Amino acid sequence: MIPNLLAHSDISWAGANTSHLLACVQRKGRAGRNVVFLEPNGLQHGGFKLEHRLDHEEIVGLDWNAESDLLAVTLVGDGGLQYGKIQFYHRSNYHWYLKYEICLKPGTKVSCVTFDRIKGYDVSICLEKSSEHGLAPQEWRHYRFCWDVSTTSQDGVAAVIDGNNVNFTLFQSAMIPPPMYASRLDMGCSVNAVTHIPHHLKIDGFIDALCQMSDGSIALCNVAGSSKKSNDGKGPSIVAKVDFSNTDDPSVEAVDSSCFRQFTVVDGKKDGDDFILQMLCVACPEALSPSQGPSRRYDELVEFTVKVTVGQDAIQSNVLQSNRIVLEGKVLRLVNWLNATDREDECLYKSSSDAIIELVDGSLFEYTKGVDAEGSVLPCEVEPMLLEPCPWITGFGSAEGQKLVIGLSSRFRLYLGERQLCNASSSFFLSPHHGFLGYVTLGSRCQLRFLPLKVLLDFDPLMGSDTDADTLSDGYEPRNVERGSVLVSILPEKPQVVLQLPRGNLEGVSPRALVLPHIMSLIHNDQYHLALDMMRRQKVDMNLIVDMDPVNCLKGGRLRKLVGQVKAIDHLNLFLASLQDYDVTQWKYQIPSWLFSPDQTETDSETRKSFDFSTKVNQVCTTIRHEMMQMQRDGSCSTDHFFLPILSTFAKQNPPQLQNALELIKEDAISTASKNPQSKLKSILLTDHVQSSITYLAFLADYELLFDTALGMYDFDLAKAVARNSQMDPKAYLPMLKRLRNLPPFEAKYEVDVKLKRYESALRHLYQMGVPEFDSGNLGAEFSETHFDKCKQFIQEHKLYQLGLELFIGYPAWHRQIILLLAENLLVEAKSDLSLAIFLSAKPPCFEGARRAARMCGDYKTFFSCFDSIDVQSDDFISLAHEVAHEVADGRGGVLSKRESYAAGAKILTDYCKDVEGAVDMLITAQMWFEARRLARLHADTDMEKHIIDSTLAYARTCLLDFESKADAFVEANKRYAEVVVIRRKARLEGFVAGEEEKEETGSLFSMASNASNTSVRSSMSTSSVGSVSSISSVITAGGASTFHLINNEASILHKSKFNNIGRKKKKKKTTRKERLGLKPGTEEELQSLVSKLKESVADQELSDIVSETIRFLSQVGETAVAIEVYKAYELFKALVDQNQCERVEKDVQTFKEEEEKARREGHFYEKVTLECEAEINSLRCTDLPKLIHDLFVYRIDY
């Protein structure tokens, strides 16, 4: 049982949203009252204390709204005459706030309070008024509440109404979720509304907010506590109160302000010690003129001028004047215009005295304050009406005078004037400082999206680009958020967003959409210390500092500003370590076109195109190192202030300049030791400073590489200092360093170079070891044969021929040996042409090597010129000449063409072997009939001449068959080529990459989904259950699952083992040529195969020359009929190819024209796709025979 429940108080059942709770009143003490909630089983389920109730007021009614988050409490007070009071409590974060209070005049009581069953925030109130005649006239009032997601200013100050108190939280300082707060201001009376004054209208930060009380007065508040006249700057305070019912000026009419709503400050100025505020509010006409009869369907706009006088002891306020403007309907919303920056010192949009008025039908009006006169209300020029009424609107004006209106309807549709931006949005916030409109979407995938205000201002639905359309649809860099999140605020000073999650907690996030433009703006304004710090916190690639404008960054002194601004050395080291040789603005952080002016964007883009990003790291390291050293020399900082960043620049370069870094460490150690000569350490390289520097350098580079670099400097003490902090075994490096110290200088350097594989330096030191008293200018110094053999072996082993020739140029005999070694090495590397030239350049020339090189490269002329006249007469030479002739005829060297190779081979046989028959055979093989006949007649060999004529006739008959087969092959390939080209064009138009469709076809067998689902990433069908029974049955057999058996049921092999193949073998199907070649129809491989086939099927220049020579020869030896037959066959083949090509090309052109006309008729965009091979194939024709051949057959020479 719940004790102390008041029987005379009303009870009310809540809806299903709160589990059917029963609200009732419980007495707490003598005068205290609590509202408690009971479950259907009678157990208590929470409640709250009525703290904002007077002792003589009693609760007479409770009523829930449809959504069960608003509770109306009706009270009756007795202050001489009974009066009624209605309090509206709202539940949020398990706390009940008194959000609104209606105080009635004495003699007026509440008879009924009823919420609308569908619209949860519409309430109807019936009043009873007592009169002198004892009558009780009725009054019916209708209220519509519009609950804002948050009451947050552009400065990030959140205000929450809780009865007599207003809770303030400055998000710039802390994010405290309600019902907690950072500071509280007790107003002394119930607060009904809070209005933040725009930043550009604040006067010295004196008045920040305006609070409307339930008694009709307003309070001017200082939220940040900056006012010295109130509360000594400690938290929020009340600056002054304005009572509209009592005015000191008799010319100003006292009004009933109980029905005022939506107070808005549109102007403010300072007049001496006085502050003048121009305010607007909306009022019901009944409250102004109660004698005008029943309710009318329009509101009035009330103008007030309030003067706040700051005295030494107190602050007074007074209403100077008021004015009324009758509107055309009921007002839904009254808000200020936001300017381009919303800052007092950067007020770009001067129409700060304007306001937007939205009526309940969605029509928009604009209030404009007159100069020393009354204001006016005219239809809004930007958007005369929204598509539907929007309880939440805001307006923005740019520096160029452009304006836009954003509205969110009660159905959560977000509008930009008459354009719908989002069909499901929970909240939005417009940030002029960042230049974004941010909103949170509803649905299964909630996102925080940002729309650039510049894109919204410039976007034209009829002329907008695809990029702007995409930006408006998905936003710039959207971010996924938890379902049910609402956008509370966007902080102006930093790129941070405050979200309230469904559980009520606040979360501050820094989305990329705000972070990236903010960082880019800081870099553009040369605020590198702020940009670098934010990039470090938000994990943004620091290459952006250079990549935005690399030329000005390197040559315009921006790196010097960066070094001067960044005080933390670790931040500079982090910047240097993150440098990479690529442009992050091309793929990672693309610079939006709307961020800067178009001219600036185009200039930066051209600058980036002209810059070589492959050397960016080296250029930046060199420039910034120069700037840091210059600052140390100028005395701008200590001499070792940038010591570690300078080491970072050396280590970051490609290749790393570790030797310079180690030299810098050694120089610093020597400089430090000179300042402190009393150090007891044996070596200056063992100090803590040097060891820490080496440790830092090793962090940037590998210890082993660092040790090798120190060793390569031949500084064994430095190498020992590096090795001390490494993972190297002292038993390994200490004996090695000790042995190197005891060796002669050049021998120690030689061993170090060999260990580090610096073979050129090793050869130099090895050469210097052979000279007793080394003098680089004395070429005649003594040099032993044994030491030269060691050098020659080293040169040959490491192929240091060029350096060896330079070193031993003063020793002719040894120099020639190195030249011959070089030529032999080139011969091994198949560089026979170069080897031949080097063999012959030796003094004296090496003819034996030259002959081998000439034979390998096919230079038969040089080969035979390397023999003496005595050698030419030997039998061995003739045999060698035969071999060389056949090698040249086979194309050895690849210098000559096929016919030229046979001609060269025939020349060798006739000149050096006296083999005329062999030479003629080679010429016949090359179809060089005239030359073969010349040799035959030269040696008076008639049999050989007859053999040549017979070979020519045989070749002519082969040509007749070959022309016919080539023509058939060309027609067939050209027909298929026309079909494949269409397929490849379509594939190219649909975005397929060459070779993409040739993937394994078996990949689709292991999926239960269809082809359509395979291509869709969001397919609802699962393809992961490869091991399921259904997937096995669908993969193994084409039939249903019932047709698959684990054993064979054929009668002939029913009882056979699965390893017994007798009776199971079947004759394999003969594969086709395409299957053997692995070509699939319509693929890129088939297209390339057809292109090759078409090229092979036409007569090129070489075939035309052979046919021409054959025709001429046949006509000269009396075979004119055969010559004519070959001529006609070639011309027929050529005409057939030309005709087939022309028909295909004309048909292709006609197809293009028809497709274009069809696309135009259907209103589609036609894109003509052309493959790379089409121009080459379309120009394929048979080479025409020489004019001599055509003229020859003009005359009738056959008889």
CSV table of N, CA and C in Angstrom, one decimal, residues 118-194:
chain,number,residue,atom,x,y,z
A,118,ILE,N,-3.8,12.4,-30.9
A,118,ILE,CA,-2.8,12.2,-32.0
A,118,ILE,C,-1.6,13.1,-31.9
A,119,LYS,N,-1.8,14.3,-31.8
A,119,LYS,CA,-0.7,15.3,-31.7
A,119,LYS,C,-0.4,15.4,-30.2
A,120,GLY,N,0.7,14.9,-29.9
A,120,GLY,CA,1.1,14.8,-28.4
A,120,GLY,C,1.3,16.1,-27.7
A,121,TYR,N,1.7,17.2,-28.5
A,121,TYR,CA,2.0,18.4,-27.8
A,121,TYR,C,0.9,19.5,-28.1
A,122,ASP,N,-0.3,19.1,-28.4
A,122,ASP,CA,-1.4,20.0,-28.5
A,122,ASP,C,-2.3,19.8,-27.3
A,123,VAL,N,-2.7,20.8,-26.6
A,123,VAL,CA,-3.5,20.7,-25.4
A,123,VAL,C,-4.6,21.8,-25.5
A,124,SER,N,-5.8,21.4,-25.0
A,124,SER,CA,-6.9,22.3,-24.9
A,124,SER,C,-7.3,22.5,-23.5
A,125,ILE,N,-7.5,23.7,-23.1
A,125,ILE,CA,-7.8,24.1,-21.7
A,125,ILE,C,-9.1,24.9,-21.7
A,126,CYS,N,-10.0,24.5,-20.8
A,126,CYS,CA,-11.3,25.2,-20.6
A,126,CYS,C,-11.2,25.9,-19.3
A,127,LEU,N,-11.6,27.2,-19.3
A,127,LEU,CA,-11.5,28.1,-18.2
A,127,LEU,C,-12.9,28.5,-17.7
A,128,GLU,N,-13.0,28.8,-16.4
A,128,GLU,CA,-14.2,29.3,-15.9
A,128,GLU,C,-13.9,30.6,-15.2
A,129,LYS,N,-14.6,31.7,-15.6
A,129,LYS,CA,-14.4,33.0,-15.0
A,129,LYS,C,-15.6,33.4,-14.2
A,130,SER,N,-15.4,33.8,-12.9
A,130,SER,CA,-16.4,34.4,-12.1
A,130,SER,C,-16.7,35.8,-12.4
A,131,SER,N,-17.9,36.3,-12.2
A,131,SER,CA,-18.3,37.7,-12.5
A,131,SER,C,-19.1,38.2,-11.3
A,132,GLU,N,-19.4,39.5,-11.4
A,132,GLU,CA,-20.2,40.2,-10.4
A,132,GLU,C,-21.6,39.6,-10.2
A,133,HIS,N,-22.1,39.1,-11.3
A,133,HIS,CA,-23.5,38.6,-11.3
A,133,HIS,C,-23.6,37.1,-11.0
A,134,GLY,N,-22.4,36.6,-10.6
A,134,GLY,CA,-22.4,35.2,-10.3
A,134,GLY,C,-22.4,34.2,-11.4
A,135,LEU,N,-22.3,34.8,-12.7
A,135,LEU,CA,-22.3,33.9,-13.8
A,135,LEU,C,-20.8,33.4,-14.0
A,136,ALA,N,-20.7,32.3,-14.7
A,136,ALA,CA,-19.4,31.6,-15.0
A,136,ALA,C,-19.2,31.5,-16.5
A,137,PRO,N,-18.8,32.6,-17.1
A,137,PRO,CA,-18.6,32.4,-18.6
A,137,PRO,C,-17.4,31.5,-18.9
A,138,GLN,N,-17.5,30.8,-20.0
A,138,GLN,CA,-16.5,29.8,-20.3
A,138,GLN,C,-15.5,30.4,-21.3
A,139,GLU,N,-14.3,30.0,-21.2
A,139,GLU,CA,-13.2,30.4,-22.2
A,139,GLU,C,-12.5,29.1,-22.6
A,140,TRP,N,-12.3,29.0,-23.9
A,140,TRP,CA,-11.6,27.8,-24.4
A,140,TRP,C,-10.3,28.2,-25.1
A,141,ARG,N,-9.2,27.7,-24.6
A,141,ARG,CA,-7.8,28.0,-25.1
A,141,ARG,C,-7.2,26.7,-25.7
A,142,HIS,N,-6.4,27.0,-26.8
A,142,HIS,CA,-5.7,25.8,-27.4
A,142,HIS,C,-4.2,26.2,-27.5
A,143,TYR,N,-3.4,25.3,-26.9
A,143,TYR,CA,-1.9,25.6,-26.9
A,143,TYR,C,-1.2,24.5,-27.8
A,144,ARG,N,-0.2,24.9,-28.5
A,144,ARG,CA,0.6,23.9,-29.3
A,144,ARG,C,2.0,24.2,-28.9
A,145,PHE,N,2.6,23.2,-28.2
A,145,PHE,CA,4.0,23.3,-27.8
A,145,PHE,C,5.0,22.7,-28.9
A,146,CYS,N,6.0,23.4,-29.0
A,146,CYS,CA,7.1,23.0,-29.9
A,146,CYS,C,8.4,22.8,-29.1
A,147,TRP,N,8.7,21.5,-28.9
A,147,TRP,CA,9.8,21.2,-28.1
A,147,TRP,C,11.1,21.2,-28.9
A,148,ASP,N,12.0,22.1,-28.6
A,148,ASP,CA,13.3,22.1,-29.3
A,148,ASP,C,14.2,21.0,-28.8
A,149,VAL,N,15.0,20.5,-29.7
A,149,VAL,CA,16.0,19.4,-29.3
A,149,VAL,C,16.9,20.0,-28.3
A,150,SER,N,17.4,21.2,-28.5
A,150,SER,CA,18.2,21.9,-27.5
A,150,SER,C,18.1,23.4,-27.7
A,151,THR,N,18.3,24.1,-26.5
A,151,THR,CA,18.4,25.5,-26.6
A,151,THR,C,19.8,25.9,-26.4
A,152,THR,N,20.5,25.9,-27.5
A,152,THR,CA,22.0,26.1,-27.5
A,152,THR,C,22.3,27.3,-28.4
A,153,SER,N,23.2,28.2,-27.9
A,153,SER,CA,23.6,29.3,-28.7
A,153,SER,C,24.7,29.0,-29.6
A,154,GLN,N,25.0,29.9,-30.5
A,154,GLN,CA,26.1,29.7,-31.5
A,154,GLN,C,27.4,29.6,-30.8
A,155,ASP,N,27.5,30.1,-29.5
A,155,ASP,CA,28.7,30.1,-28.7
A,155,ASP,C,28.9,28.8,-28.0
A,156,GLY,N,28.0,27.9,-28.1
A,156,GLY,CA,28.1,26.6,-27.4
A,156,GLY,C,27.6,26.6,-26.0
A,157,VAL,N,26.6,27.5,-25.6
A,157,VAL,CA,26.1,27.6,-24.3
A,157,VAL,C,24.7,27.0,-24.3
A,158,ALA,N,24.5,25.9,-23.5
A,158,ALA,CA,23.2,25.2,-23.5
A,158,ALA,C,22.4,25.7,-22.3
A,159,ALA,N,21.1,25.9,-22.5
A,159,ALA,CA,20.2,26.4,-21.4
A,159,ALA,C,19.1,25.4,-21.2
A,160,VAL,N,18.8,24.9,-20.0
A,160,VAL,CA,17.8,24.0,-19.8
A,160,VAL,C,16.8,24.6,-18.7
A,161,ILE,N,15.5,24.6,-19.0
A,161,ILE,CA,14.5,25.2,-18.0
A,161,ILE,C,14.1,24.1,-17.1
A,162,ASP,N,14.1,24.4,-15.8
A,162,ASP,CA,13.7,23.5,-14.8
A,162,ASP,C,12.9,24.3,-13.7
A,163,GLY,N,11.7,24.7,-14.0
A,163,GLY,CA,10.9,25.5,-13.1
A,163,GLY,C,11.4,26.9,-12.9
A,164,ASN,N,11.8,27.3,-11.7
A,164,ASN,CA,12.3,28.6,-11.4
A,164,ASN,C,13.8,28.7,-11.8
A,165,ASN,N,14.4,27.6,-12.2
A,165,ASN,CA,15.8,27.7,-12.4
A,165,ASN,C,16.1,27.5,-13.9
A,166,VAL,N,17.2,28.0,-14.3
A,166,VAL,CA,17.7,27.8,-15.7
A,166,VAL,C,19.1,27.2,-15.5
A,167,ASN,N,19.3,26.0,-16.0
A,167,ASN,CA,20.6,25.3,-15.9
A,167,ASN,C,21.5,25.6,-17.1
A,168,PHE,N,22.7,26.1,-16.9
A,168,PHE,CA,23.5,26.5,-18.0
A,168,PHE,C,24.8,25.5,-18.0
A,169,THR,N,25.2,25.2,-19.3
A,169,THR,CA,26.4,24.4,-19.5
A,169,THR,C,27.1,25.0,-20.7
A,170,LEU,N,28.4,25.3,-20.4
A,170,LEU,CA,29.3,25.8,-21.5
A,170,LEU,C,30.0,24.7,-22.1
A,171,PHE,N,29.7,24.2,-23.3
A,171,PHE,CA,30.3,23.1,-23.9
A,171,PHE,C,31.8,23.4,-24.2
A,172,GLN,N,32.2,24.6,-24.3
A,172,GLN,CA,33.6,24.9,-24.5
A,172,GLN,C,34.4,24.5,-23.4
A,173,SER,N,33.8,24.5,-22.2
A,173,SER,CA,34.6,24.1,-21.0
A,173,SER,C,34.4,22.7,-20.5
A,174,ALA,N,33.1,22.2,-20.6
A,174,ALA,CA,32.8,20.9,-20.1
A,174,ALA,C,31.5,20.4,-20.8
A,175,MET,N,31.4,19.1,-20.9
A,175,MET,CA,30.2,18.5,-21.5
A,175,MET,C,29.5,17.7,-20.3
A,176,ILE,N,28.5,18.4,-19.7
A,176,ILE,CA,27.8,17.8,-18.6
A,176,ILE,C,26.4,17.4,-19.1
A,177,PRO,N,26.1,16.1,-19.0
A,177,PRO,CA,24.8,15.7,-19.5
A,177,PRO,C,23.7,16.1,-18.5
A,178,PRO,N,22.5,16.5,-19.0
A,178,PRO,CA,21.4,16.7,-18.1
A,178,PRO,C,20.9,15.4,-17.4
A,179,PRO,N,20.3,15.5,-16.2
A,179,PRO,CA,19.9,16.7,-15.5
A,179,PRO,C,21.0,17.5,-14.8
A,180,MET,N,22.3,17.0,-14.9
A,180,MET,CA,23.3,17.8,-14.3
A,180,MET,C,23.6,19.1,-15.1
A,181,TYR,N,24.4,19.9,-14.5
A,181,TYR,CA,24.7,21.2,-15.2
A,181,TYR,C,26.0,21.8,-14.6
A,182,ALA,N,26.5,22.8,-15.3
A,182,ALA,CA,27.7,23.5,-14.9
A,182,ALA,C,27.4,24.6,-13.9
A,183,SER,N,26.3,25.3,-14.2
A,183,SER,CA,25.8,26.5,-13.3
A,183,SER,C,24.3,26.6,-13.4
A,184,ARG,N,23.8,27.2,-12.3
A,184,ARG,CA,22.3,27.3,-12.3
A,184,ARG,C,22.0,28.7,-11.9
A,185,LEU,N,20.9,29.3,-12.5
A,185,LEU,CA,20.5,30.6,-12.2
A,185,LEU,C,19.0,30.6,-11.7
A,186,ASP,N,18.8,31.0,-10.5
A,186,ASP,CA,17.4,31.0,-9.9
A,186,ASP,C,16.8,32.3,-10.3
A,187,MET,N,15.6,32.2,-11.0
A,187,MET,CA,14.9,33.4,-11.5
A,187,MET,C,13.9,33.9,-10.6
A,188,GLY,N,13.5,33.1,-9.5
A,188,GLY,CA,12.5,33.6,-8.6
A,188,GLY,C,11.1,33.3,-9.1
A,189,CYS,N,10.9,32.9,-10.3
A,189,CYS,CA,9.6,32.6,-10.9
A,189,CYS,C,9.8,31.6,-12.0
A,190,SER,N,8.7,30.9,-12.3
A,190,SER,CA,8.8,29.8,-13.3
A,190,SER,C,9.2,30.4,-14.6
A,191,VAL,N,10.1,29.8,-15.3
A,191,VAL,CA,10.6,30.2,-16.6
A,191,VAL,C,9.9,29.5,-17.7
A,192,ASN,N,9.4,30.2,-18.7
A,192,ASN,CA,8.6,29.5,-19.8
A,192,ASN,C,9.5,29.4,-21.1
A,193,ALA,N,10.4,30.3,-21.3
A,193,ALA,CA,11.2,30.2,-22.5
A,193,ALA,C,12.6,30.9,-22.3
A,194,VAL,N,13.5,30.5,-23.1
A,194,VAL,CA,14.9,31.1,-23.0
A,194,VAL,C,15.3,31.4,-24.5
